[in-house]
Every structure is written in structure tokens, then in C-alpha cells.
Amino acid sequence: MTELSQSGSTEEIAPESMTGLLEEVLREFAEPAPDADPLHVELLTSEILGEWWDAGDDLADELVAYATAAPEPDLLAAPLAALRALATTTEQREAAGLALEKLGLTEPAWAAGLGQVTVGECWQTADVYGDESSVLCVFGTGESEHGLLVSISYARFGGWADEAAIISSPAEVVSELRTQAADSEDLVTFERITPARAHRLLEDAFAGTERQDEPEITDDYVRFRALALARTRALPEPEPAEAPSGLSPEAGAAVIDEFFRDTDAEDTEAARACVLRLIEFGVAHDPRRPLRVGPAKLVSFVDAVDDGEIELTDEQDEAIADVLPAWARWGASRDGLPEQAVELLLEAVDERLYERTLDGESSVYLADVEDLDEANLPDLLARRQFAVPSVYTEIGDEEVELDPSDPVQRRLLVIGEYPEFQDSLAEDGSDDDAFRVITAYATVVDQLWDNEPPEVWQAAQRLADQGLERHEVLDTLAGVLEELLEPSEGEDEDLEFDVDEYLNAVDDLGQNA
């Protein structure tokens, strides 16, 4: 979109620069009738604002500024009324209200109902570690009610919201959360909290998200962000913020001495530096409970080390393998965690430390693996490295490193293995033979990567056991699939195949030595 003036002067905003924005906004707000449900309009507005925010291009200021110079300002009554209630900054909401007042525009009937809610019950779930929490607030609008459900992570940034959603049946969600807590064997609590407490939790969590340049959030967070912030503002004044506990250098030194006195961790200079970094990480990212331990928090510490955010010497880095499990056990004892929670904590720490033992090249093959099973790891690596033996390929005359866990980049790695097809594919993409061959090879590689169906990897192993080289195995598997590929019946140019027929053919491969 053409860059707009940031001065706020309507004379400096070129009307043509607003054309695309106006067309989009007016098209969206033409949908709800004047007597539409205000919640429907709020959801619509929140989605628009979320798209702008996600794109890093908050256009609310420009839209409000342009309204006073628009040739047909009446058309902007609906979006301005929506921004007055849903814009995410006080300045934007006030500016939209002033523009409506200045222009004397007639607002849709639904405008009076925006933000008009009554506050109902508020609930909170929390895991036993303090790593994760969810807050549910119920709001009434006339005879109906809806809820705001927000997921909060306390592993970093003092707590931040990674998911938010407006739900239509809060009573059902309350029942589900209560049941989940009851079935958690004391690993999750569920309790009713005051609206003031909910306001504090949500306000702090949203602030934690906004402090991040690229927060890891869900699509629902983007979609419901503006409305979630508006509902948070509708809650009573937040309770006072809990002050950070703080740890003076002297107190930190005392903690380090206590840790080595109470544990069997080897007391070395490097190990002491590791413990100091753990304390500093807690002070920076969990200021109210800097010594708290939890799976997500300790994994985040290791991630920060591996990402270079926390700098360690080689000796200090090696000491992590000894210090972190001892710190987890010691912290769990301090926090009074139940035995099952301690076991799960240590499992998470061991798994994260085990990941560090893998060399850097192997780790790229595990980027999309959420639950790493150490027992199955050798087969997983063997299968994926067989499918994609290298993460480097040539594109044009330049060698590039690609991510094999990304399907698009994985396909480029496959194409890179077959340079004889690159030119024909690059010209106009119309070489049917090249497209068919590459499709077969790329599909087989995807099947091996995901182990779906598992019969493909089983056949590959049988063929390899008979002495076939990797490229010969892939040639055989791709050849079987290529024979079965047929154009799809839709309008697109995709290829499809009969899965059962394919699996029968694959099962026959390598059976007769």
C-alpha cells in the first residue's frame, strides 16, 4: 500500500492513497445491517484490526484522519463508530469519536450497543508449576452471554498471552475446565477469581505479548485481539500489580551457595556461572518468582542459551548438563511440587538436554517434532536423512541452505537433486513429463519424511537391505507412484493416485530377494 503521511494533517493525505483501504473497509462494513447484533459488528471489526496489526500496518490513524476530508464522509460513519469502540489505543478511539462528532454523521443503530456488556463470573486455571494459565471471563449482552478465554504463558517476558478467543458457550467451557482440573491429579487448579484479579492478569499478559517483536501467537489471537482488549477494558479496575520480588547481588550469591550446599552438583566456577545465569533469567523473565522452576521456563532458558541470547563460555555451556537437572530437583523441592510433577519436570529437562547432544545438522531434521522420543530417535533420523540427505542445494548459481521441515523448501531440495529437470520446470512450468517425475519424487520424499504411510519406509529398508543404493531405492519408489499418477478431476492441474493400489504395489517391493 502506498505510504501515507503520518503528520495527521488531512491536507497532506492524498485521496488516491486511501482508495484501497476505503474499498476494503466499506465493503466489510456494508455487510451488517443497521440493526445487526453489536457482537457481530465487534467480531468483524476485531478481525479487520487484527489483519492490520498482523501485517504491521495499523491503518486506523490514517482512516480517522482521512474521514474529515473524504468526499463522502457519510460512508465512514459505520467504521468510525466501530473504531471508537474497538481501536486498540486510547488516542485512536478518541480521534474516531471526535471525527464522528465533528462531521455530525448518523450512526448505525448497532453503534450504541458496542462495548455495552455486563461482567459475569471470572475463572482461572493454572498448572502446578506456574508455567501456564488460562483466564475465562463471562460477559452478558441482553439475554445472551459470551466469554473471553485467554491462554497465558509465564515461561518468559513476565507472562504473555499467546491465544485469545471469544467463545459462545462459556458455561460449557467452565464445565470442561473444571473436569480437566479434576482429572489432572493435582497438576492443574481451577478457581473462580474476582473480575479485578482477571483484569490484572489479562492486562499484564497482553502487555507481555505487545513487548515482543515477533510473538508466537495463534491465528485466533490475531483475530480476536482487538475485541479481547476491549473486553478487558470493560472489567472493573485491576487489582494492584504484584511487585517483583527482586534479588540483590548478595541474595543471589546466597542462593548459589545454598544450591551447591544442598545438591550433588559439582561446585565449579563454570557451574556457579550457570546458576547465576539461571537466576538472572528468572529475574528478567519471571520477576515475581525468579527461582520458580517449570518445564516451559527451564526449556526456555536452554533455548535462550542456544539462540545466543544468553552468552556462556564453552566450559559454562558444558556445565548445563549437570547443573540444570540439579536446579530442577532443588527448585521443585523449594516449591513443594508433588512427586508426579517433579517426574514430568525432570523428563522435560532431560529431553531438552538430549536434544542439545545432537549435532547441528541433525537438529534441523527435528524442527517439527514436538514430543521427542529418545528410543525412536535413531530410526526417525535415519528415515529423514534418507529422504533428504542434505539441506543444501543450488538455485541458479548460488548454493543455499533450506529447511527440510518446510514442505515447500523440501520440494526445492528434491528438485535440486535432479538438475536435468530444473530448466524445463523453470521455463514456464508446462513440461508435463518433468512435472510428473518431480511430483512422484517429491511425494515419496514427503511420505518418508512424515512416515505416512509407514509402508513406504518399510519398503525402502527392504530394498536397501538387498543392496540398492539410496538413489536406486528412490527411483524404484517414485517409479511405482509415477505409474499410478493421474490428472485430478478438478479444474486445477494437480495429480492424484489411488492409495490402496499404491500401497499394494509398495508392499510387493523387496519381498523377493
PDB file of C-alpha atoms in Angstrom, residues 237-414:
ATOM      1  CA  GLU A 237     -10.288  -1.558  37.745  1.00  0.00           C
ATOM      2  CA  PRO A 238      -7.461  -4.089  38.014  1.00  0.00           C
ATOM      3  CA  GLU A 239      -6.158  -5.061  41.405  1.00  0.00           C
ATOM      4  CA  PRO A 240      -2.747  -3.590  42.273  1.00  0.00           C
ATOM      5  CA  ALA A 241       0.149  -5.208  40.465  1.00  0.00           C
ATOM      6  CA  GLU A 242       2.283  -7.575  42.473  1.00  0.00           C
ATOM      7  CA  ALA A 243       5.727  -6.087  42.980  1.00  0.00           C
ATOM      8  CA  PRO A 244       8.735  -8.038  41.665  1.00  0.00           C
ATOM      9  CA  SER A 245      10.452  -9.946  44.417  1.00  0.00           C
ATOM     10  CA  GLY A 246      13.883  -8.725  43.389  1.00  0.00           C
ATOM     11  CA  LEU A 247      17.170 -10.389  44.238  1.00  0.00           C
ATOM     12  CA  SER A 248      20.139  -8.315  45.320  1.00  0.00           C
ATOM     13  CA  PRO A 249      23.627  -9.498  44.336  1.00  0.00           C
ATOM     14  CA  GLU A 250      24.103 -10.608  47.931  1.00  0.00           C
ATOM     15  CA  ALA A 251      20.838 -12.566  47.916  1.00  0.00           C
ATOM     16  CA  GLY A 252      21.765 -14.151  44.590  1.00  0.00           C
ATOM     17  CA  ALA A 253      25.144 -15.219  45.950  1.00  0.00           C
ATOM     18  CA  ALA A 254      23.421 -16.737  48.973  1.00  0.00           C
ATOM     19  CA  VAL A 255      21.099 -18.716  46.681  1.00  0.00           C
ATOM     20  CA  ILE A 256      24.086 -20.058  44.745  1.00  0.00           C
ATOM     21  CA  ASP A 257      25.827 -21.137  47.952  1.00  0.00           C
ATOM     22  CA  GLU A 258      22.633 -22.807  49.188  1.00  0.00           C
ATOM     23  CA  PHE A 259      22.155 -24.641  45.890  1.00  0.00           C
ATOM     24  CA  PHE A 260      25.621 -26.208  45.915  1.00  0.00           C
ATOM     25  CA  ARG A 261      25.348 -26.990  49.613  1.00  0.00           C
ATOM     26  CA  ASP A 262      22.026 -28.815  49.154  1.00  0.00           C
ATOM     27  CA  THR A 263      22.707 -30.658  45.881  1.00  0.00           C
ATOM     28  CA  ASP A 264      25.329 -33.007  44.497  1.00  0.00           C
ATOM     29  CA  ALA A 265      26.099 -30.720  41.533  1.00  0.00           C
ATOM     30  CA  GLU A 266      29.830 -30.255  41.090  1.00  0.00           C
ATOM     31  CA  ASP A 267      30.810 -26.893  42.573  1.00  0.00           C
ATOM     32  CA  THR A 268      32.991 -25.334  39.898  1.00  0.00           C
ATOM     33  CA  GLU A 269      33.426 -21.806  38.618  1.00  0.00           C
ATOM     34  CA  ALA A 270      31.640 -22.727  35.392  1.00  0.00           C
ATOM     35  CA  ALA A 271      28.744 -24.353  37.273  1.00  0.00           C
ATOM     36  CA  ARG A 272      28.363 -21.295  39.520  1.00  0.00           C
ATOM     37  CA  ALA A 273      28.214 -19.094  36.426  1.00  0.00           C
ATOM     38  CA  CYS A 274      25.429 -21.324  35.071  1.00  0.00           C
ATOM     39  CA  VAL A 275      23.396 -20.974  38.254  1.00  0.00           C
ATOM     40  CA  LEU A 276      23.925 -17.214  38.179  1.00  0.00           C
ATOM     41  CA  ARG A 277      22.575 -17.115  34.607  1.00  0.00           C
ATOM     42  CA  LEU A 278      19.545 -19.152  35.711  1.00  0.00           C
ATOM     43  CA  ILE A 279      18.876 -16.638  38.472  1.00  0.00           C
ATOM     44  CA  GLU A 280      19.344 -13.698  36.093  1.00  0.00           C
ATOM     45  CA  PHE A 281      16.985 -15.329  33.593  1.00  0.00           C
ATOM     46  CA  GLY A 282      14.368 -15.704  36.331  1.00  0.00           C
ATOM     47  CA  VAL A 283      14.755 -12.083  37.442  1.00  0.00           C
ATOM     48  CA  ALA A 284      14.380 -10.862  33.849  1.00  0.00           C
ATOM     49  CA  HIS A 285      11.533 -13.117  32.714  1.00  0.00           C
ATOM     50  CA  ASP A 286       9.768 -14.209  35.905  1.00  0.00           C
ATOM     51  CA  PRO A 287      10.360 -11.248  38.232  1.00  0.00           C
ATOM     52  CA  ARG A 288       7.694 -12.167  40.778  1.00  0.00           C
ATOM     53  CA  ARG A 289       9.045 -15.723  41.217  1.00  0.00           C
ATOM     54  CA  PRO A 290      12.592 -15.688  39.825  1.00  0.00           C
ATOM     55  CA  LEU A 291      13.584 -19.006  41.430  1.00  0.00           C
ATOM     56  CA  ARG A 292      10.456 -20.860  40.286  1.00  0.00           C
ATOM     57  CA  VAL A 293      11.047 -23.971  38.198  1.00  0.00           C
ATOM     58  CA  GLY A 294       8.799 -25.361  35.495  1.00  0.00           C
ATOM     59  CA  PRO A 295       9.252 -27.340  32.273  1.00  0.00           C
ATOM     60  CA  ALA A 296       8.476 -24.428  29.964  1.00  0.00           C
ATOM     61  CA  LYS A 297      10.610 -21.983  31.929  1.00  0.00           C
ATOM     62  CA  LEU A 298      13.707 -24.201  32.049  1.00  0.00           C
ATOM     63  CA  VAL A 299      13.349 -25.220  28.403  1.00  0.00           C
ATOM     64  CA  SER A 300      13.097 -21.517  27.536  1.00  0.00           C
ATOM     65  CA  PHE A 301      16.346 -20.914  29.425  1.00  0.00           C
ATOM     66  CA  VAL A 302      18.138 -23.518  27.302  1.00  0.00           C
ATOM     67  CA  ASP A 303      16.559 -22.063  24.161  1.00  0.00           C
ATOM     68  CA  ALA A 304      17.900 -18.633  25.136  1.00  0.00           C
ATOM     69  CA  VAL A 305      21.380 -20.111  25.545  1.00  0.00           C
ATOM     70  CA  ASP A 306      21.233 -21.903  22.206  1.00  0.00           C
ATOM     71  CA  ASP A 307      19.898 -18.793  20.459  1.00  0.00           C
ATOM     72  CA  GLY A 308      22.822 -16.736  21.789  1.00  0.00           C
ATOM     73  CA  GLU A 309      20.600 -14.540  23.940  1.00  0.00           C
ATOM     74  CA  ILE A 310      22.487 -15.803  26.996  1.00  0.00           C
ATOM     75  CA  GLU A 311      26.224 -15.954  26.413  1.00  0.00           C
ATOM     76  CA  LEU A 312      28.228 -18.712  28.063  1.00  0.00           C
ATOM     77  CA  THR A 313      31.800 -19.879  27.710  1.00  0.00           C
ATOM     78  CA  ASP A 314      32.380 -23.408  26.413  1.00  0.00           C
ATOM     79  CA  GLU A 315      33.022 -24.636  29.959  1.00  0.00           C
ATOM     80  CA  GLN A 316      29.836 -22.993  31.247  1.00  0.00           C
ATOM     81  CA  ASP A 317      27.825 -24.403  28.351  1.00  0.00           C
ATOM     82  CA  GLU A 318      29.097 -27.912  29.130  1.00  0.00           C
ATOM     83  CA  ALA A 319      28.138 -27.448  32.783  1.00  0.00           C
ATOM     84  CA  ILE A 320      24.464 -27.013  31.880  1.00  0.00           C
ATOM     85  CA  ALA A 321      24.032 -30.791  31.537  1.00  0.00           C
ATOM     86  CA  ASP A 322      24.981 -31.205  35.221  1.00  0.00           C
ATOM     87  CA  VAL A 323      23.503 -28.014  36.650  1.00  0.00           C
ATOM     88  CA  LEU A 324      20.050 -27.899  35.052  1.00  0.00           C
ATOM     89  CA  PRO A 325      18.675 -31.253  36.369  1.00  0.00           C
ATOM     90  CA  ALA A 326      20.045 -30.454  39.837  1.00  0.00           C
ATOM     91  CA  TRP A 327      18.486 -26.969  39.676  1.00  0.00           C
ATOM     92  CA  ALA A 328      15.161 -28.521  38.630  1.00  0.00           C
ATOM     93  CA  ARG A 329      15.166 -31.005  41.532  1.00  0.00           C
ATOM     94  CA  TRP A 330      16.276 -28.369  44.032  1.00  0.00           C
ATOM     95  CA  GLY A 331      13.705 -25.845  42.831  1.00  0.00           C
ATOM     96  CA  ALA A 332      10.952 -28.467  42.841  1.00  0.00           C
ATOM     97  CA  SER A 333      11.741 -29.204  46.480  1.00  0.00           C
ATOM     98  CA  ARG A 334      11.680 -25.483  47.317  1.00  0.00           C
ATOM     99  CA  ASP A 335       8.339 -25.084  45.545  1.00  0.00           C
ATOM    100  CA  GLY A 336       6.858 -28.190  47.190  1.00  0.00           C
ATOM    101  CA  LEU A 337       5.893 -29.795  43.880  1.00  0.00           C
ATOM    102  CA  PRO A 338       4.154 -33.202  44.053  1.00  0.00           C
ATOM    103  CA  GLU A 339       6.112 -36.273  43.012  1.00  0.00           C
ATOM    104  CA  GLN A 340       4.386 -36.665  39.629  1.00  0.00           C
ATOM    105  CA  ALA A 341       5.064 -33.032  38.795  1.00  0.00           C
ATOM    106  CA  VAL A 342       8.743 -33.498  39.658  1.00  0.00           C
ATOM    107  CA  GLU A 343       8.954 -36.521  37.361  1.00  0.00           C
ATOM    108  CA  LEU A 344       7.409 -34.627  34.457  1.00  0.00           C
ATOM    109  CA  LEU A 345       9.708 -31.666  35.094  1.00  0.00           C
ATOM    110  CA  LEU A 346      12.829 -33.827  35.027  1.00  0.00           C
ATOM    111  CA  GLU A 347      11.628 -35.610  31.882  1.00  0.00           C
ATOM    112  CA  ALA A 348      11.227 -32.277  30.098  1.00  0.00           C
ATOM    113  CA  VAL A 349      14.689 -31.159  31.205  1.00  0.00           C
ATOM    114  CA  ASP A 350      16.305 -34.449  30.171  1.00  0.00           C
ATOM    115  CA  GLU A 351      14.601 -34.331  26.781  1.00  0.00           C
ATOM    116  CA  ARG A 352      15.753 -30.771  26.115  1.00  0.00           C
ATOM    117  CA  LEU A 353      19.302 -31.601  27.177  1.00  0.00           C
ATOM    118  CA  TYR A 354      19.272 -34.668  24.975  1.00  0.00           C
ATOM    119  CA  GLU A 355      18.326 -32.517  22.006  1.00  0.00           C
ATOM    120  CA  ARG A 356      21.486 -30.498  22.657  1.00  0.00           C
ATOM    121  CA  THR A 357      23.630 -33.595  22.242  1.00  0.00           C
ATOM    122  CA  LEU A 358      22.556 -33.862  18.617  1.00  0.00           C
ATOM    123  CA  ASP A 359      24.866 -32.146  16.190  1.00  0.00           C
ATOM    124  CA  GLY A 360      23.645 -29.012  14.485  1.00  0.00           C
ATOM    125  CA  GLU A 361      22.956 -30.645  11.133  1.00  0.00           C
ATOM    126  CA  SER A 362      20.853 -33.391  12.711  1.00  0.00           C
ATOM    127  CA  SER A 363      18.778 -30.888  14.681  1.00  0.00           C
ATOM    128  CA  VAL A 364      17.235 -29.438  11.501  1.00  0.00           C
ATOM    129  CA  TYR A 365      15.615 -32.819  10.919  1.00  0.00           C
ATOM    130  CA  LEU A 366      13.789 -32.490  14.251  1.00  0.00           C
ATOM    131  CA  ALA A 367      12.499 -28.933  13.971  1.00  0.00           C
ATOM    132  CA  ASP A 368       8.885 -30.045  13.528  1.00  0.00           C
ATOM    133  CA  VAL A 369       8.976 -32.796  16.190  1.00  0.00           C
ATOM    134  CA  GLU A 370       7.089 -31.719  19.308  1.00  0.00           C
ATOM    135  CA  ASP A 371       7.493 -34.783  21.547  1.00  0.00           C
ATOM    136  CA  LEU A 372      10.945 -36.226  21.022  1.00  0.00           C
ATOM    137  CA  ASP A 373      11.070 -39.943  21.852  1.00  0.00           C
ATOM    138  CA  GLU A 374      14.681 -40.868  22.539  1.00  0.00           C
ATOM    139  CA  ALA A 375      14.006 -44.546  21.826  1.00  0.00           C
ATOM    140  CA  ASN A 376      12.619 -43.823  18.349  1.00  0.00           C
ATOM    141  CA  LEU A 377      15.101 -41.072  17.509  1.00  0.00           C
ATOM    142  CA  PRO A 378      17.669 -43.199  15.595  1.00  0.00           C
ATOM    143  CA  ASP A 379      15.010 -44.535  13.198  1.00  0.00           C
ATOM    144  CA  LEU A 380      13.444 -41.091  12.771  1.00  0.00           C
ATOM    145  CA  LEU A 381      16.801 -39.534  11.877  1.00  0.00           C
ATOM    146  CA  ALA A 382      17.730 -42.423   9.580  1.00  0.00           C
ATOM    147  CA  ARG A 383      14.415 -42.144   7.729  1.00  0.00           C
ATOM    148  CA  ARG A 384      14.509 -38.370   7.306  1.00  0.00           C
ATOM    149  CA  GLN A 385      18.181 -38.232   6.362  1.00  0.00           C
ATOM    150  CA  PHE A 386      17.492 -40.942   3.811  1.00  0.00           C
ATOM    151  CA  ALA A 387      14.655 -38.842   2.385  1.00  0.00           C
ATOM    152  CA  VAL A 388      16.655 -35.589   2.437  1.00  0.00           C
ATOM    153  CA  PRO A 389      20.394 -36.326   2.723  1.00  0.00           C
ATOM    154  CA  SER A 390      21.454 -32.669   2.542  1.00  0.00           C
ATOM    155  CA  VAL A 391      19.904 -29.329   3.434  1.00  0.00           C
ATOM    156  CA  TYR A 392      21.985 -27.564   0.777  1.00  0.00           C
ATOM    157  CA  THR A 393      21.150 -27.170  -2.878  1.00  0.00           C
ATOM    158  CA  GLU A 394      21.895 -24.861  -5.777  1.00  0.00           C
ATOM    159  CA  ILE A 395      19.322 -22.386  -7.001  1.00  0.00           C
ATOM    160  CA  GLY A 396      20.631 -20.660 -10.071  1.00  0.00           C
ATOM    161  CA  ASP A 397      24.361 -20.365  -9.460  1.00  0.00           C
ATOM    162  CA  GLU A 398      24.075 -19.916  -5.705  1.00  0.00           C
ATOM    163  CA  GLU A 399      24.246 -22.566  -3.002  1.00  0.00           C
ATOM    164  CA  VAL A 400      21.527 -22.084  -0.371  1.00  0.00           C
ATOM    165  CA  GLU A 401      20.595 -23.783   2.866  1.00  0.00           C
ATOM    166  CA  LEU A 402      16.940 -24.781   3.164  1.00  0.00           C
ATOM    167  CA  ASP A 403      14.677 -26.062   5.937  1.00  0.00           C
ATOM    168  CA  PRO A 404      13.636 -29.655   5.179  1.00  0.00           C
ATOM    169  CA  SER A 405      10.766 -29.449   7.697  1.00  0.00           C
ATOM    170  CA  ASP A 406       9.075 -26.890   5.443  1.00  0.00           C
ATOM    171  CA  PRO A 407       7.241 -28.746   2.619  1.00  0.00           C
ATOM    172  CA  VAL A 408       7.930 -26.036   0.030  1.00  0.00           C
ATOM    173  CA  GLN A 409      11.643 -25.876   0.814  1.00  0.00           C
ATOM    174  CA  ARG A 410      11.800 -29.669   0.947  1.00  0.00           C
ATOM    175  CA  ARG A 411      10.433 -29.795  -2.613  1.00  0.00           C
ATOM    176  CA  LEU A 412      13.190 -27.407  -3.707  1.00  0.00           C
ATOM    177  CA  LEU A 413      15.732 -29.786  -2.208  1.00  0.00           C
ATOM    178  CA  VAL A 414      14.200 -32.614  -4.237  1.00  0.00           C
TER     179      VAL A 414
END
